[in-house]
């Protein structure tokens, strides 16, 4: 595949906005025309071999970012980033240095990481070796009450892994509590019961030995978290026994107490002095979210923002692949989503009618590395004194057939559900429930970063009706995250225009409604992430709460620092 000369000129910023204006078709206020050719042109450009798979931090991603910003510019949007159209994101890749094994020394006994002690890498210290020596204190469950009468300043804190009985998930940040009390580091005690359930040790060892990727705050902290701790680790077995030797309670006695109803250990100093040591190899690369703003027309609502998001990145190029093709073009995942977002944006301009609320059109970086760009935007939302009220996320719509239904992951959790249903009904399309609940897709794309920021959000894909199930499952089996996800697939560009229209109608209703979207009363996501926000009455038949089956192991914040 090759670039067309016109597309090369556009990517380099050489095509004036007037060239785009001449291509706009005025269809009357409120009646935009959705173009299959526009969708096709975006996908062809973004999935071209010369962009090299759009991995974040590469030249191919930068070209893609400038392509998107040039479209925003041509449509007359306002730059929404902190640097023009761009919100810079520093992304760290880091891994433990295998040549300098991490270790915990208890008194005179040393335990290597991967045995009965476990460390993760940190992006905070470059490639320098951390060696920290101090006394240690056991603080039970690590609650504020467990620190009463205990001095942990400049010492290692040892705490039980997991929440005490009756504590809701997310309500106890043990690292933050330890940091507030001046602890040097945090060590999690992994009990035999933990090993049988919530913390499978072998899986955790593999996770922490693998390279990690994360966004950094302006101060250099991963995910913006600075609990004030220097290091973290997990211990079990013989290492735990050594920690509690000659203490008021041995490790086996502690485990027995925890097994009894109401068994709650107190806090006490530990006898041996500890030394924790690790070396991380760190590489920091720069990428960016691309953001265009369409300002709202209603003075009372213009400071509320609707986000229409799609991730711009894909998996890049792998020279080690067998065969001639080594480029992960990401045509469906997610050039198709970005194309949908751009065509919906064009429809707002073409309608001649500005929405009442403002809209952020966003092409996100580093979704493939763990929702990094969206997490950064959710933490630093670039709306000044305004607030984000909804996110409509577009990720990997399967544009291979004339879809007759759509799936809006998360629609059942908030008043966004009826909005999607009404938009679909206007087009003769139905709103279907999640056909693959076992995949937990609601937790696996960029919208979930906004959910964790308390924002009602949905993730829209084409549905299973009219041959959609076969197309969807065949794509997952044959092309998903493979080099064959390219423009040679039999795209249905009419379906692309149709999908853009549904998303336009959804975003339009959210932006023009008198009331912003709200979580339903009793919904677990709303209760956990937006507890104090106004809620909507739960309609008959809607689930009272959403089961949150997080598929990854629990990773303590201190272990990433």
PDB file of N, CA and C in Angstrom, residues 319-373:
ATOM      1  N   UNK A 319       9.911  -6.361  13.698  1.00  0.00           N
ATOM      2  CA  UNK A 319      10.858  -6.924  12.725  1.00  0.00           C
ATOM      3  C   UNK A 319      11.084  -8.421  12.903  1.00  0.00           C
ATOM      4  N   UNK A 320      10.762  -8.966  14.070  1.00  0.00           N
ATOM      5  CA  UNK A 320      11.007 -10.375  14.330  1.00  0.00           C
ATOM      6  C   UNK A 320       9.935 -11.319  13.817  1.00  0.00           C
ATOM      7  N   UNK A 321       8.855 -10.761  13.261  1.00  0.00           N
ATOM      8  CA  UNK A 321       7.792 -11.624  12.746  1.00  0.00           C
ATOM      9  C   UNK A 321       8.260 -12.396  11.523  1.00  0.00           C
ATOM     10  N   UNK A 322       7.770 -13.622  11.408  1.00  0.00           N
ATOM     11  CA  UNK A 322       8.042 -14.392  10.207  1.00  0.00           C
ATOM     12  C   UNK A 322       7.178 -13.875   9.063  1.00  0.00           C
ATOM     13  N   UNK A 323       7.653 -14.042   7.857  1.00  0.00           N
ATOM     14  CA  UNK A 323       6.902 -13.604   6.693  1.00  0.00           C
ATOM     15  C   UNK A 323       7.255 -12.190   6.279  1.00  0.00           C
ATOM     16  N   UNK A 324       6.667 -11.769   5.177  1.00  0.00           N
ATOM     17  CA  UNK A 324       6.989 -10.467   4.600  1.00  0.00           C
ATOM     18  C   UNK A 324       6.336  -9.314   5.348  1.00  0.00           C
ATOM     19  N   UNK A 325       5.112  -9.512   5.835  1.00  0.00           N
ATOM     20  CA  UNK A 325       4.357  -8.454   6.503  1.00  0.00           C
ATOM     21  C   UNK A 325       4.715  -8.412   7.975  1.00  0.00           C
ATOM     22  N   UNK A 326       5.224  -7.283   8.430  1.00  0.00           N
ATOM     23  CA  UNK A 326       5.636  -7.132   9.822  1.00  0.00           C
ATOM     24  C   UNK A 326       4.954  -5.938  10.495  1.00  0.00           C
ATOM     25  N   UNK A 327       3.959  -5.358   9.818  1.00  0.00           N
ATOM     26  CA  UNK A 327       3.321  -4.135  10.297  1.00  0.00           C
ATOM     27  C   UNK A 327       1.917  -4.433  10.815  1.00  0.00           C
ATOM     28  N   UNK A 328       1.653  -4.022  12.039  1.00  0.00           N
ATOM     29  CA  UNK A 328       0.305  -4.102  12.611  1.00  0.00           C
ATOM     30  C   UNK A 328      -0.436  -2.819  12.228  1.00  0.00           C
ATOM     31  N   UNK A 329      -1.110  -2.836  11.085  1.00  0.00           N
ATOM     32  CA  UNK A 329      -1.721  -1.622  10.553  1.00  0.00           C
ATOM     33  C   UNK A 329      -2.890  -1.115  11.398  1.00  0.00           C
ATOM     34  N   UNK A 330      -3.597  -2.001  12.064  1.00  0.00           N
ATOM     35  CA  UNK A 330      -4.705  -1.575  12.918  1.00  0.00           C
ATOM     36  C   UNK A 330      -5.798  -0.860  12.157  1.00  0.00           C
ATOM     37  N   UNK A 331      -6.247  -1.435  11.038  1.00  0.00           N
ATOM     38  CA  UNK A 331      -7.292  -0.791  10.243  1.00  0.00           C
ATOM     39  C   UNK A 331      -8.622  -0.765  10.994  1.00  0.00           C
ATOM     40  N   UNK A 332      -9.020  -1.923  11.525  1.00  0.00           N
ATOM     41  CA  UNK A 332     -10.255  -1.961  12.299  1.00  0.00           C
ATOM     42  C   UNK A 332     -10.004  -1.458  13.714  1.00  0.00           C
ATOM     43  N   UNK A 333      -8.818  -1.741  14.245  1.00  0.00           N
ATOM     44  CA  UNK A 333      -8.452  -1.430  15.625  1.00  0.00           C
ATOM     45  C   UNK A 333      -7.235  -0.502  15.638  1.00  0.00           C
ATOM     46  N   UNK A 334      -7.377   0.831  15.543  1.00  0.00           N
ATOM     47  CA  UNK A 334      -8.661   1.479  15.663  1.00  0.00           C
ATOM     48  C   UNK A 334      -8.771   2.642  14.682  1.00  0.00           C
ATOM     49  N   UNK A 335      -8.183   2.442  13.458  1.00  0.00           N
ATOM     50  CA  UNK A 335      -8.394   3.462  12.434  1.00  0.00           C
ATOM     51  C   UNK A 335      -9.879   3.649  12.168  1.00  0.00           C
ATOM     52  N   UNK A 336     -10.662   2.555  12.234  1.00  0.00           N
ATOM     53  CA  UNK A 336     -12.102   2.643  12.008  1.00  0.00           C
ATOM     54  C   UNK A 336     -12.782   3.480  13.079  1.00  0.00           C
ATOM     55  N   UNK A 337     -12.337   3.366  14.323  1.00  0.00           N
ATOM     56  CA  UNK A 337     -12.918   4.184  15.390  1.00  0.00           C
ATOM     57  C   UNK A 337     -12.585   5.646  15.230  1.00  0.00           C
ATOM     58  N   UNK A 338     -11.331   5.952  14.878  1.00  0.00           N
ATOM     59  CA  UNK A 338     -10.945   7.347  14.653  1.00  0.00           C
ATOM     60  C   UNK A 338     -11.701   7.928  13.463  1.00  0.00           C
ATOM     61  N   UNK A 339     -11.852   7.141  12.413  1.00  0.00           N
ATOM     62  CA  UNK A 339     -12.608   7.598  11.243  1.00  0.00           C
ATOM     63  C   UNK A 339     -14.053   7.906  11.621  1.00  0.00           C
ATOM     64  N   UNK A 340     -14.652   7.077  12.463  1.00  0.00           N
ATOM     65  CA  UNK A 340     -16.014   7.333  12.941  1.00  0.00           C
ATOM     66  C   UNK A 340     -16.082   8.647  13.701  1.00  0.00           C
ATOM     67  N   UNK A 341     -15.125   8.865  14.599  1.00  0.00           N
ATOM     68  CA  UNK A 341     -15.089  10.101  15.380  1.00  0.00           C
ATOM     69  C   UNK A 341     -14.952  11.317  14.466  1.00  0.00           C
ATOM     70  N   UNK A 342     -14.070  11.240  13.458  1.00  0.00           N
ATOM     71  CA  UNK A 342     -13.874  12.372  12.557  1.00  0.00           C
ATOM     72  C   UNK A 342     -15.105  12.639  11.706  1.00  0.00           C
ATOM     73  N   UNK A 343     -15.798  11.599  11.273  1.00  0.00           N
ATOM     74  CA  UNK A 343     -16.996  11.808  10.465  1.00  0.00           C
ATOM     75  C   UNK A 343     -18.138  12.362  11.312  1.00  0.00           C
ATOM     76  N   UNK A 344     -18.248  11.931  12.562  1.00  0.00           N
ATOM     77  CA  UNK A 344     -19.240  12.525  13.452  1.00  0.00           C
ATOM     78  C   UNK A 344     -18.917  13.991  13.715  1.00  0.00           C
ATOM     79  N   UNK A 345     -17.624  14.308  13.850  1.00  0.00           N
ATOM     80  CA  UNK A 345     -17.217  15.701  14.044  1.00  0.00           C
ATOM     81  C   UNK A 345     -17.594  16.551  12.836  1.00  0.00           C
ATOM     82  N   UNK A 346     -17.352  16.013  11.655  1.00  0.00           N
ATOM     83  CA  UNK A 346     -17.698  16.740  10.425  1.00  0.00           C
ATOM     84  C   UNK A 346     -19.195  17.002  10.355  1.00  0.00           C
ATOM     85  N   UNK A 347     -20.001  16.048  10.857  1.00  0.00           N
ATOM     86  CA  UNK A 347     -21.452  16.211  10.830  1.00  0.00           C
ATOM     87  C   UNK A 347     -21.905  17.368  11.715  1.00  0.00           C
ATOM     88  N   UNK A 348     -21.248  17.550  12.849  1.00  0.00           N
ATOM     89  CA  UNK A 348     -21.596  18.693  13.698  1.00  0.00           C
ATOM     90  C   UNK A 348     -21.373  20.001  12.957  1.00  0.00           C
ATOM     91  N   UNK A 349     -20.256  20.099  12.249  1.00  0.00           N
ATOM     92  CA  UNK A 349     -19.964  21.313  11.493  1.00  0.00           C
ATOM     93  C   UNK A 349     -20.964  21.475  10.361  1.00  0.00           C
ATOM     94  N   UNK A 350     -21.224  20.400   9.652  1.00  0.00           N
ATOM     95  CA  UNK A 350     -22.098  20.457   8.483  1.00  0.00           C
ATOM     96  C   UNK A 350     -23.534  20.789   8.861  1.00  0.00           C
ATOM     97  N   UNK A 351     -23.944  20.416  10.079  1.00  0.00           N
ATOM     98  CA  UNK A 351     -25.315  20.676  10.490  1.00  0.00           C
ATOM     99  C   UNK A 351     -25.624  22.169  10.579  1.00  0.00           C
ATOM    100  N   UNK A 352     -24.581  22.979  10.762  1.00  0.00           N
ATOM    101  CA  UNK A 352     -24.794  24.411  10.902  1.00  0.00           C
ATOM    102  C   UNK A 352     -25.370  24.809  12.248  1.00  0.00           C
ATOM    103  N   UNK A 353     -25.420  23.885  13.201  1.00  0.00           N
ATOM    104  CA  UNK A 353     -26.035  24.157  14.503  1.00  0.00           C
ATOM    105  C   UNK A 353     -25.100  23.676  15.602  1.00  0.00           C
ATOM    106  N   UNK A 354     -24.541  24.612  16.330  1.00  0.00           N
ATOM    107  CA  UNK A 354     -23.639  24.238  17.406  1.00  0.00           C
ATOM    108  C   UNK A 354     -24.410  23.564  18.536  1.00  0.00           C
ATOM    109  N   UNK A 355     -23.802  22.567  19.173  1.00  0.00           N
ATOM    110  CA  UNK A 355     -24.455  21.921  20.322  1.00  0.00           C
ATOM    111  C   UNK A 355     -24.507  22.866  21.513  1.00  0.00           C
ATOM    112  N   UNK A 356     -25.411  22.605  22.432  1.00  0.00           N
ATOM    113  CA  UNK A 356     -25.524  23.454  23.623  1.00  0.00           C
ATOM    114  C   UNK A 356     -24.322  23.265  24.543  1.00  0.00           C
ATOM    115  N   UNK A 357     -23.936  22.024  24.759  1.00  0.00           N
ATOM    116  CA  UNK A 357     -22.721  21.743  25.528  1.00  0.00           C
ATOM    117  C   UNK A 357     -21.524  21.714  24.586  1.00  0.00           C
ATOM    118  N   UNK A 358     -20.352  21.898  25.152  1.00  0.00           N
ATOM    119  CA  UNK A 358     -19.125  21.785  24.365  1.00  0.00           C
ATOM    120  C   UNK A 358     -18.773  20.315  24.149  1.00  0.00           C
ATOM    121  N   UNK A 359     -18.049  20.061  23.078  1.00  0.00           N
ATOM    122  CA  UNK A 359     -17.638  18.687  22.771  1.00  0.00           C
ATOM    123  C   UNK A 359     -16.123  18.630  22.616  1.00  0.00           C
ATOM    124  N   UNK A 360     -15.530  17.644  23.275  1.00  0.00           N
ATOM    125  CA  UNK A 360     -14.112  17.328  23.084  1.00  0.00           C
ATOM    126  C   UNK A 360     -14.031  16.144  22.124  1.00  0.00           C
ATOM    127  N   UNK A 361     -13.461  16.379  20.960  1.00  0.00           N
ATOM    128  CA  UNK A 361     -13.152  15.280  20.044  1.00  0.00           C
ATOM    129  C   UNK A 361     -11.704  14.890  20.310  1.00  0.00           C
ATOM    130  N   UNK A 362     -11.480  13.616  20.649  1.00  0.00           N
ATOM    131  CA  UNK A 362     -10.162  13.219  21.140  1.00  0.00           C
ATOM    132  C   UNK A 362      -9.662  11.964  20.439  1.00  0.00           C
ATOM    133  N   UNK A 363      -8.447  12.034  19.899  1.00  0.00           N
ATOM    134  CA  UNK A 363      -7.722  10.858  19.430  1.00  0.00           C
ATOM    135  C   UNK A 363      -6.661  10.551  20.481  1.00  0.00           C
ATOM    136  N   UNK A 364      -6.813   9.421  21.147  1.00  0.00           N
ATOM    137  CA  UNK A 364      -6.022   9.101  22.329  1.00  0.00           C
ATOM    138  C   UNK A 364      -4.786   8.280  21.987  1.00  0.00           C
ATOM    139  N   UNK A 365      -3.754   8.481  22.760  1.00  0.00           N
ATOM    140  CA  UNK A 365      -2.536   7.692  22.604  1.00  0.00           C
ATOM    141  C   UNK A 365      -2.537   6.505  23.567  1.00  0.00           C
ATOM    142  N   UNK A 366      -1.756   5.488  23.224  1.00  0.00           N
ATOM    143  CA  UNK A 366      -1.337   4.406  24.125  1.00  0.00           C
ATOM    144  C   UNK A 366      -2.478   3.642  24.788  1.00  0.00           C
ATOM    145  N   UNK A 367      -3.590   3.456  24.086  1.00  0.00           N
ATOM    146  CA  UNK A 367      -4.624   2.557  24.603  1.00  0.00           C
ATOM    147  C   UNK A 367      -4.108   1.140  24.666  1.00  0.00           C
ATOM    148  N   UNK A 368      -3.346   0.749  23.651  1.00  0.00           N
ATOM    149  CA  UNK A 368      -2.857  -0.623  23.581  1.00  0.00           C
ATOM    150  C   UNK A 368      -1.880  -0.951  24.709  1.00  0.00           C
ATOM    151  N   UNK A 369      -1.312   0.053  25.352  1.00  0.00           N
ATOM    152  CA  UNK A 369      -0.384  -0.163  26.454  1.00  0.00           C
ATOM    153  C   UNK A 369      -1.072  -0.108  27.809  1.00  0.00           C
ATOM    154  N   UNK A 370      -2.421  -0.061  27.804  1.00  0.00           N
ATOM    155  CA  UNK A 370      -3.128  -0.072  29.082  1.00  0.00           C
ATOM    156  C   UNK A 370      -3.925   1.183  29.364  1.00  0.00           C
ATOM    157  N   UNK A 371      -4.608   1.728  28.361  1.00  0.00           N
ATOM    158  CA  UNK A 371      -5.494   2.888  28.521  1.00  0.00           C
ATOM    159  C   UNK A 371      -4.735   4.121  29.030  1.00  0.00           C
ATOM    160  N   UNK A 372      -3.496   4.252  28.613  1.00  0.00           N
ATOM    161  CA  UNK A 372      -2.624   5.277  29.175  1.00  0.00           C
ATOM    162  C   UNK A 372      -3.082   6.687  28.807  1.00  0.00           C
ATOM    163  N   UNK A 373      -3.349   6.941  27.514  1.00  0.00           N
ATOM    164  CA  UNK A 373      -3.742   8.282  27.105  1.00  0.00           C
ATOM    165  C   UNK A 373      -5.044   8.724  27.745  1.00  0.00           C
TER     166      UNK A 373
END
